[in-house]
Coordinates of C-alpha atoms and ligand atoms in Angstrom, one line a residue:
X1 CA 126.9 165.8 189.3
X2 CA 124.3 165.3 186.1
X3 CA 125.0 161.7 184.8
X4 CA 127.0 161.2 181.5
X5 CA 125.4 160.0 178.5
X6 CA 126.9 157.4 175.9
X7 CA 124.5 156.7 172.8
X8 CA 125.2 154.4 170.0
X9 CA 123.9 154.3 166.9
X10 CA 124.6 151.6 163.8
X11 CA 123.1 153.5 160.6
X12 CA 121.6 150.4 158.4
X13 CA 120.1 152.3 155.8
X14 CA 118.2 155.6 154.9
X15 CA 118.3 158.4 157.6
X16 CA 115.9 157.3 160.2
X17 CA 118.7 155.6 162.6
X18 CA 121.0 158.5 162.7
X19 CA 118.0 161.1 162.6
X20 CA 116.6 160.2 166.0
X21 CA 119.8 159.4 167.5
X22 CA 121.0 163.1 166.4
X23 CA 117.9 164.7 167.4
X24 CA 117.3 162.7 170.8
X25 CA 121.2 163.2 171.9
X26 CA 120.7 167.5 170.4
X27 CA 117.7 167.4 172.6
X28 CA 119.6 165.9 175.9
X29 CA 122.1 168.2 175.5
X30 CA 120.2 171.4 174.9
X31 CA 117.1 170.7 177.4
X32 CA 119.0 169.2 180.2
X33 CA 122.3 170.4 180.1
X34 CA 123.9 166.9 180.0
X35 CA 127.5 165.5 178.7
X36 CA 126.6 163.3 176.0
X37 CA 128.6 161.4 173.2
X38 CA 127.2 160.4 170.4
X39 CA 129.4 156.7 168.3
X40 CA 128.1 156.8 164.7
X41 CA 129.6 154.2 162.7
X42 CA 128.7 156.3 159.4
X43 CA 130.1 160.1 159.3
X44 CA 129.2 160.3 156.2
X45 CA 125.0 159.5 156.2
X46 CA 125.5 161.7 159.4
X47 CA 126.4 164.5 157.5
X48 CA 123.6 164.6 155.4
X49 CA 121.5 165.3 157.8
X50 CA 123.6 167.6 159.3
X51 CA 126.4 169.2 157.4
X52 CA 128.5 170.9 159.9
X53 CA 129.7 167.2 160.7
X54 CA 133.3 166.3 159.4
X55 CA 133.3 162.9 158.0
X56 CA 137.0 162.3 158.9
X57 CA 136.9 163.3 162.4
X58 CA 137.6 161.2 165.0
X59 CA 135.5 163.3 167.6
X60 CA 134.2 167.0 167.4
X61 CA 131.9 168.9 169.2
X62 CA 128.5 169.5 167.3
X63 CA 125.7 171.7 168.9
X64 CA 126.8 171.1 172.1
X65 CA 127.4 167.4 171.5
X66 CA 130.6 165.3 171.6
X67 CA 130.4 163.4 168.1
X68 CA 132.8 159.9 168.0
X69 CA 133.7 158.1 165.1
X70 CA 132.4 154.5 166.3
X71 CA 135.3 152.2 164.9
X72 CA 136.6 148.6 165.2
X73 CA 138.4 147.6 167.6
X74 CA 136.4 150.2 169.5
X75 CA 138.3 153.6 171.7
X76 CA 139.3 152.3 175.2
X77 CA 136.7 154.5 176.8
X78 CA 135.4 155.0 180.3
X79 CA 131.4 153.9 179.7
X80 CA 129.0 156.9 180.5
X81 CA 126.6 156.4 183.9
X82 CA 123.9 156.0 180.6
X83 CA 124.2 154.2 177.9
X84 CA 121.9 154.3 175.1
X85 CA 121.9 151.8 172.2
X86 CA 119.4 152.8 168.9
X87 CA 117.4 150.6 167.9
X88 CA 119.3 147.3 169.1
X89 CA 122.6 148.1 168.3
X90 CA 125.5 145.3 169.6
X91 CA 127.7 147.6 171.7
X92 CA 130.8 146.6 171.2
X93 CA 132.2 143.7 173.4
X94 CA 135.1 145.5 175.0
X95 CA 132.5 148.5 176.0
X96 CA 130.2 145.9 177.4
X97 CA 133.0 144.3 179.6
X98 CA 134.2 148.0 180.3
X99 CA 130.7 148.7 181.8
X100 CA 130.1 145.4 183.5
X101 CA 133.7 146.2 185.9
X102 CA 132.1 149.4 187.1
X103 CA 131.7 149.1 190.8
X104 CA 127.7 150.8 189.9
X105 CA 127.1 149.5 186.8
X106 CA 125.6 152.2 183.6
X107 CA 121.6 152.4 183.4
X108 CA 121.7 150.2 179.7
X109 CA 118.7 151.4 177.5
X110 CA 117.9 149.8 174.2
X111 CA 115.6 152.5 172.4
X112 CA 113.4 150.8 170.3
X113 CA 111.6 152.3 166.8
X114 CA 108.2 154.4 167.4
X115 CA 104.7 152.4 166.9
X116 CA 101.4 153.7 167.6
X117 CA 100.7 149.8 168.7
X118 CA 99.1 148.9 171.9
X119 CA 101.4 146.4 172.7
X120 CA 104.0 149.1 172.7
X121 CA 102.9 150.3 176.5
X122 CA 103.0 146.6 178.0
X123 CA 107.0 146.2 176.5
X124 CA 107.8 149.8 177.1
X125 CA 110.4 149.8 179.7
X126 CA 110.8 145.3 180.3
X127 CA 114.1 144.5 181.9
X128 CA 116.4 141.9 179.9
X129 CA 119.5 140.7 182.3
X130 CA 122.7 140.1 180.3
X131 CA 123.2 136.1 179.7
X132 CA 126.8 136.2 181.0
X133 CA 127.5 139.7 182.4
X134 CA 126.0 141.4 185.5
X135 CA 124.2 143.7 183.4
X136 CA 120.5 144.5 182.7
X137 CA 119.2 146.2 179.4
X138 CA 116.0 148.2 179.1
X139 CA 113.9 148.3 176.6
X140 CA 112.3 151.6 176.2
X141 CA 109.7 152.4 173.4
X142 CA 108.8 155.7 171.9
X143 CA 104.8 155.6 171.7
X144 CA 101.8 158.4 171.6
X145 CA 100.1 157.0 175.0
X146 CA 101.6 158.4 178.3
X147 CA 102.4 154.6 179.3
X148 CA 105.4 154.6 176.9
X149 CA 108.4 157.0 176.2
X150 CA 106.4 159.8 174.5
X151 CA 107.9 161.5 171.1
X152 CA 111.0 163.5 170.1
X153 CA 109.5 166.9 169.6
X154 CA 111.7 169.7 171.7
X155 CA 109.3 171.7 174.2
X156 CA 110.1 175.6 171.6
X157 CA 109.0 173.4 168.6
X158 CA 105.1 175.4 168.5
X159 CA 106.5 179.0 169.1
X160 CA 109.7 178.4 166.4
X161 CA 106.9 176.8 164.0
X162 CA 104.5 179.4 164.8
X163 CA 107.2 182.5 164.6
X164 CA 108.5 181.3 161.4
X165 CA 105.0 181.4 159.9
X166 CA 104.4 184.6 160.7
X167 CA 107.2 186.2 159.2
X168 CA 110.2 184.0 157.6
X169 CA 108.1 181.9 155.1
X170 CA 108.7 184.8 151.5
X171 CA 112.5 184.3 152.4
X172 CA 112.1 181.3 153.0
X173 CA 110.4 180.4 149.6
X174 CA 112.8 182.7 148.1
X175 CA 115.8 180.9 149.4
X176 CA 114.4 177.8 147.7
X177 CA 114.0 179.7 144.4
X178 CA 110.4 180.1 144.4
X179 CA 107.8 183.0 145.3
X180 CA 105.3 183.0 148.0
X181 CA 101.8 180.9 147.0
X182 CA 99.3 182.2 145.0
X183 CA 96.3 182.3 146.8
X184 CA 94.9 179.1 145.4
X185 CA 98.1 177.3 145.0
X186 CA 98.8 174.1 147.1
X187 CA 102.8 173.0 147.9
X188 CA 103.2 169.4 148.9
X189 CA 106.4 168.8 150.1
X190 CA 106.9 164.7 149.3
X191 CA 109.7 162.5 151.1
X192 CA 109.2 159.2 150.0
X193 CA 110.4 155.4 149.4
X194 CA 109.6 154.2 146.1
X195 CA 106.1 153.7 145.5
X196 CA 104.0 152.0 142.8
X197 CA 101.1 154.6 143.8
X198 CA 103.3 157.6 142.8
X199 CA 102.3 157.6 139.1
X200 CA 98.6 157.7 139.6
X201 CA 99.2 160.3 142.7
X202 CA 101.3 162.9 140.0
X203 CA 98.4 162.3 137.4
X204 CA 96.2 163.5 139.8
X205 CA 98.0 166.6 140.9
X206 CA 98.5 167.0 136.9
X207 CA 94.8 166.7 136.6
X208 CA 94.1 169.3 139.5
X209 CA 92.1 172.5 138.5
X210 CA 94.3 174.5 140.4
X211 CA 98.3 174.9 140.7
X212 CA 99.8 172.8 143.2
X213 CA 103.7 172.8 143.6
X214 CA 105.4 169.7 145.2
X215 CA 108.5 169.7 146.5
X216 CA 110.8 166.9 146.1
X217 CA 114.1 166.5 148.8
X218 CA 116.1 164.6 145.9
X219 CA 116.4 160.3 147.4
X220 CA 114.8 157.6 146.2
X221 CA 111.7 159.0 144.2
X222 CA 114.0 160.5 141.8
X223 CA 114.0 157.6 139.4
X224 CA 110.2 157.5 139.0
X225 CA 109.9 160.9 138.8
X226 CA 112.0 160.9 135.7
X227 CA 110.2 157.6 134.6
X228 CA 106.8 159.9 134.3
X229 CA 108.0 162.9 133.6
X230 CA 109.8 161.5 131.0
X231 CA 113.1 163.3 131.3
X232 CA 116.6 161.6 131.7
X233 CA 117.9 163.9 134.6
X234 CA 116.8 165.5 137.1
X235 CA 118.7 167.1 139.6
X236 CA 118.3 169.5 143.0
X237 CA 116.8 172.7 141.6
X238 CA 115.4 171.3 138.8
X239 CA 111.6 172.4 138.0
X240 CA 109.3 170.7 135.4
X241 CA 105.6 171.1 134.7
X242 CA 103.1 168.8 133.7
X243 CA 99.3 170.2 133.4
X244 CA 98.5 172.0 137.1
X245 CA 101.9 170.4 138.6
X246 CA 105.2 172.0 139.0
X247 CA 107.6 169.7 140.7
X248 CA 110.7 170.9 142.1
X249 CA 113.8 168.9 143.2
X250 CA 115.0 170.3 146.4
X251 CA 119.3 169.7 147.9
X252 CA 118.5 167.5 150.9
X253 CA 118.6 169.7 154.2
X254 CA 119.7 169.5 157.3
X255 CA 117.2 168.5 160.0
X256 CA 116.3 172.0 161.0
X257 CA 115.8 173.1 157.4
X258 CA 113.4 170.2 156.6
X259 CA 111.1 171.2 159.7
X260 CA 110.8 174.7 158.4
X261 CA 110.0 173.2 154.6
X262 CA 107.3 171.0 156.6
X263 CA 106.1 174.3 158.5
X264 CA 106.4 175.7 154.9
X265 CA 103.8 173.2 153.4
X266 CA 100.5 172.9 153.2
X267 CA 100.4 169.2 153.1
X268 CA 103.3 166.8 153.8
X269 CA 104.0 163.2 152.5
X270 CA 106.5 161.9 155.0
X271 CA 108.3 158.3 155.8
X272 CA 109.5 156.2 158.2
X273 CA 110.0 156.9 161.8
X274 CA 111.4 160.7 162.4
X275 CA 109.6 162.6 159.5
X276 CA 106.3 161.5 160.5
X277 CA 106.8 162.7 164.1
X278 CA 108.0 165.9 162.7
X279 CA 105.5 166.2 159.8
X280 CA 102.6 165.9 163.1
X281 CA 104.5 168.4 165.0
X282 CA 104.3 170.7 162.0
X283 CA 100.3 171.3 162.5
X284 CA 99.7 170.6 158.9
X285 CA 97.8 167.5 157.1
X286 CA 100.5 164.9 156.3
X287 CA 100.1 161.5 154.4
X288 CA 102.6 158.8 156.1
X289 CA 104.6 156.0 154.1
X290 CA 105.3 153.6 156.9
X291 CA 108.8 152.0 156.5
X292 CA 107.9 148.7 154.5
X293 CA 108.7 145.1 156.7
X294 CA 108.7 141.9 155.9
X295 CA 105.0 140.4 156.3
X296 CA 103.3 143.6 155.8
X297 CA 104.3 144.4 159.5
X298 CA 104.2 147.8 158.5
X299 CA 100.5 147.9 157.4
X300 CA 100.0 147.2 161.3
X301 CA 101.7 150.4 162.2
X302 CA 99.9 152.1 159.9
X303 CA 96.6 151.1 160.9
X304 CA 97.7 151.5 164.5
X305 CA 98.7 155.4 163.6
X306 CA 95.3 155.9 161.6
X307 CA 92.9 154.8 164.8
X308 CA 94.7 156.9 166.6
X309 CA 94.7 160.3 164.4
X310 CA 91.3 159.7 163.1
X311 CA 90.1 159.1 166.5
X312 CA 87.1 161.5 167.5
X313 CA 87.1 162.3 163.7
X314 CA 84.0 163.3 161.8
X315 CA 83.7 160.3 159.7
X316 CA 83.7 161.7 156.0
X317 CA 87.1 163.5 157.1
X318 CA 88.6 160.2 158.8
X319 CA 87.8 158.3 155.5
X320 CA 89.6 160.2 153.5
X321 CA 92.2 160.6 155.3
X322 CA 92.4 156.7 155.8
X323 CA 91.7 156.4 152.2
X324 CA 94.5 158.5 151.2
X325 CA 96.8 157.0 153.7
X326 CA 96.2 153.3 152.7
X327 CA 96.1 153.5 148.9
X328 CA 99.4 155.6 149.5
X329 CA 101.1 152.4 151.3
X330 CA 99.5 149.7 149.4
X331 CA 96.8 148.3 151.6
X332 CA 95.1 145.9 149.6
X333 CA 91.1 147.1 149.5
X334 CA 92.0 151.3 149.1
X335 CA 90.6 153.4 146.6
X336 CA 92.3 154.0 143.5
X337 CA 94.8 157.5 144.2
X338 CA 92.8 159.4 141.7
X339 CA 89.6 158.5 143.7
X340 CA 91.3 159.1 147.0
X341 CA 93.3 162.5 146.3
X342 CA 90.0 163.8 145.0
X343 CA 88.1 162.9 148.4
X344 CA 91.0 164.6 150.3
X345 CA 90.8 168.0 148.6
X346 CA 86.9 167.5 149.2
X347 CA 87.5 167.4 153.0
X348 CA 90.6 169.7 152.8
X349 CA 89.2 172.4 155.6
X350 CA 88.5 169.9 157.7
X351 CA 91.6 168.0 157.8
X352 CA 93.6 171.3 157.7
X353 CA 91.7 172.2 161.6
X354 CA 92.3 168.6 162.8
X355 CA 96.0 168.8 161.6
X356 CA 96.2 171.7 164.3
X357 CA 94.1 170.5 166.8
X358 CA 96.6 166.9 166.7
X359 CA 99.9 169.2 166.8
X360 CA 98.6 170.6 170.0
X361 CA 97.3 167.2 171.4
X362 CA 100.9 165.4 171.0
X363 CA 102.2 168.7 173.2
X364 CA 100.0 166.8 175.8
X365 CA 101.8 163.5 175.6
X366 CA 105.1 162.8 177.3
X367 CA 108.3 163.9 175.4
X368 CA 111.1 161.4 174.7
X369 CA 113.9 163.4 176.2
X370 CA 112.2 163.7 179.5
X371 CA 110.9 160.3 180.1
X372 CA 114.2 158.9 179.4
X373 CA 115.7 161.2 181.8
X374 CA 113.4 160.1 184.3
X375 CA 113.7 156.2 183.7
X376 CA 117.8 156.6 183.4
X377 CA 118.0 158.3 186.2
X378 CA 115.6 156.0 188.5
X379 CA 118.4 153.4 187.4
X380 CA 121.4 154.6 188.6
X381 CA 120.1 156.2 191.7
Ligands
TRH1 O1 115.1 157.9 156.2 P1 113.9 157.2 156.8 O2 113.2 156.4 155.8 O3 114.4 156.3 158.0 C1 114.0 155.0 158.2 C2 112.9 154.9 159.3 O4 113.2 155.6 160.4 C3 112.6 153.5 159.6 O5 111.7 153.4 160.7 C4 113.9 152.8 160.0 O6 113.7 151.5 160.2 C5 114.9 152.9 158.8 O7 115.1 154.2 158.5 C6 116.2 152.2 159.0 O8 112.9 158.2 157.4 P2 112.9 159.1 158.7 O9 112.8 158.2 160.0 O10 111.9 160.1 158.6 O11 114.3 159.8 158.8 C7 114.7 160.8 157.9 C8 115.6 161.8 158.6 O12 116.2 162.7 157.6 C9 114.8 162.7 159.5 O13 115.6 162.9 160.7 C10 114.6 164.0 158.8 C11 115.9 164.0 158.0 N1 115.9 164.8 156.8 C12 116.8 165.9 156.7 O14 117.5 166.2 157.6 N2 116.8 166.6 155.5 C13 115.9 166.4 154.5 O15 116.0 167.1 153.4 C14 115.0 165.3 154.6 C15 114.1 165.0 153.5 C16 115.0 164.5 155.7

């Protein structure tokens, strides 16, 4: 009998939480045939990402996965042989006393958030015994080294990516309200926090010398893109033009849609955790907004991400992408974006070669679905 699966996810804010826990429980599902449930204490940022989900349903089945509303007091349940908890989620206390009674107690996995960090490998997969309880949590980390958990990214994800390219992108476009590129247009897809570089990075594109169209999921940009725009609303499938720049507010997608705007783009500017794995995946250049943390822990991660991309890089290409990259997130010390965007489009062929050659290097690494499969699976044997 293939083990049950129980995975619990607390959505805090934005869509990262709910994003990986949808994709990671989709992928268990789909690649290894297994019974999973999925608790979300938030139907409603679930459905964002994924609108077939009811909002008001208790439990319903969604691409092969059995969705629960998580709510307090929490559904007398039988615990899974697996049990998942995003990104150091309290399960609830009756669930943990419910799992502690089993005569072979569930494999407990705490799945952390993705760094590129070194430490990651050393933590990746530390025991944690329960204080009171005969229990034992795991942590297990995501990472781009074949020491940790690997990354999200489904093994069809190159021949879908590579299929739609050759042949779905004019509908795509057209579904979107837009025709193909011309032939020395640029489309910049741009999924972002709010940024005091934005300004300077739209009065480049403004500035450019040839058209470049960026794409805009609406969120939390929206407000400084009326700011310089100037304009007092602006809503999905809105278009407004400034100099070379035509901006156009997008409806946000579901998951799949986004990855086939990403395959879509010729350059991505992407956030947090699940994006950015997505945005790599994509085999095009992408600029990262790491998700900002208290004591600039986030510059860490970024720099942590850069070593590793740029690795092996000829150096003119690794500084701008760097450049880009850092004045993009704030880094004390980066060029000006004016400076930065201009030393990018310089080194455009290369990046555009490396952004391919990476996509096919992280097909190398371990994938999340299968390492965790492996390490549950160890524990409960
Ligand atoms: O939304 P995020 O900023 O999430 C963040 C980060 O994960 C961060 O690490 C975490 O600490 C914080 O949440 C709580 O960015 P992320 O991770 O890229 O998640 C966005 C999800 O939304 C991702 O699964 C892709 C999806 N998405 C769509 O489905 N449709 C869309 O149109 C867009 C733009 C995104």
């Amino acid at each position: 009998m293939r083990a049950s699966w129980d995975i619990f996810c607390n959505v805090i804010d934005n869509y990262g939480d709910i994003g990986v826990a949808w994709r990671l429980a989709r992928g268990l599902a789909s690649e290894h045939g297994l019974a999973v449930r999925l608790w979300v204490d938030d139907l409603h940022a679930f459905q964002r990402i994924w609108p077939a989900v009811d909002p008001d349903a208790e439990t319903q089945r969604c691409a092969g996965v059995d969705v629960c509303a998580w709510r307090t007091p929490f559904a007398d349940v039988a615990p899974a042989h697996v049990v998942i908890e995003a990104f150091g989620c309290a399960l609830p206390d009756s669930y943990l006393e419910a799992m502690a009674s089993q005569s072979l107690p569930p494999a407990w996995i705490n799945l952390e958030y993705l760094s590129a960090e070194s430490w990651v490998a050393a933590h990746h997969g530390l025991p944690s015994p329960h204080p009171r309880l005969p229990l034992t949590k795991y942590f297990f980390f995501p990472g781009y080294t074949p020491e940790t958990g690997g990354l999200l990214i489904e093994p069809g994800l190159p021949a879908c990516r590579d299929a739609f390219r050759h042949g779905a992108t004019t509908p795509f476009w057209r579904q979107l309200g837009l025709e193909p590129p011309m032939p020395d247009e640029l489309r910049v897809s741009l999924f972002a926090y709010e940024n005091p570089a934005l300004p300077a990075l739209l009065d480049a594109w403004a500035a450019e010398a040839r058209p470049l169209t960026c794409l805009v999921p609406e969120g939390r940009v929206i407000p400084q893109l009326k700011a310089w725009l100037k304009e007092p609303d602006l809503q999905a499938g809105d278009v407004a033009e400034r100099g070379a720049l035509r901006l156009r507010i997008l409806p946000f997608s579901d998951q799949d849609a986004y990855d086939r705007l990403l395959w879509a783009c010729d350059l991505n500017f992407v956030r947090g955790e699940d994006s950015c794995v997505r945005a790599q995946a994509a085999a095009r250049p992408l600029v990262w907004q790491a998700y900002p943390q208290a004591g600039r822990a986030h510059w860490d991660k970024l720099d942590a991400l850069l070593a590793r991309y740029a690795d092996g890089l000829d150096r003119d290409v690794a500084q701008a992408v760097g450049d880009l990259w850092r004045g993009w997130n704030g880094v004390p010390g980066a060029p000006t974006l004016a400076h930065s965007w201009s030393a990018w489009r310089c080194r455009q062929g290369g990046i555009d070669a490396h952004a391919r050659a990476w996509a096919a290097h992280l097909g190398t690494l371990g994938r999340l679905t299968d390492t965790l499969v492996d390490f549950a699976e160890n524990k409960i044997k």
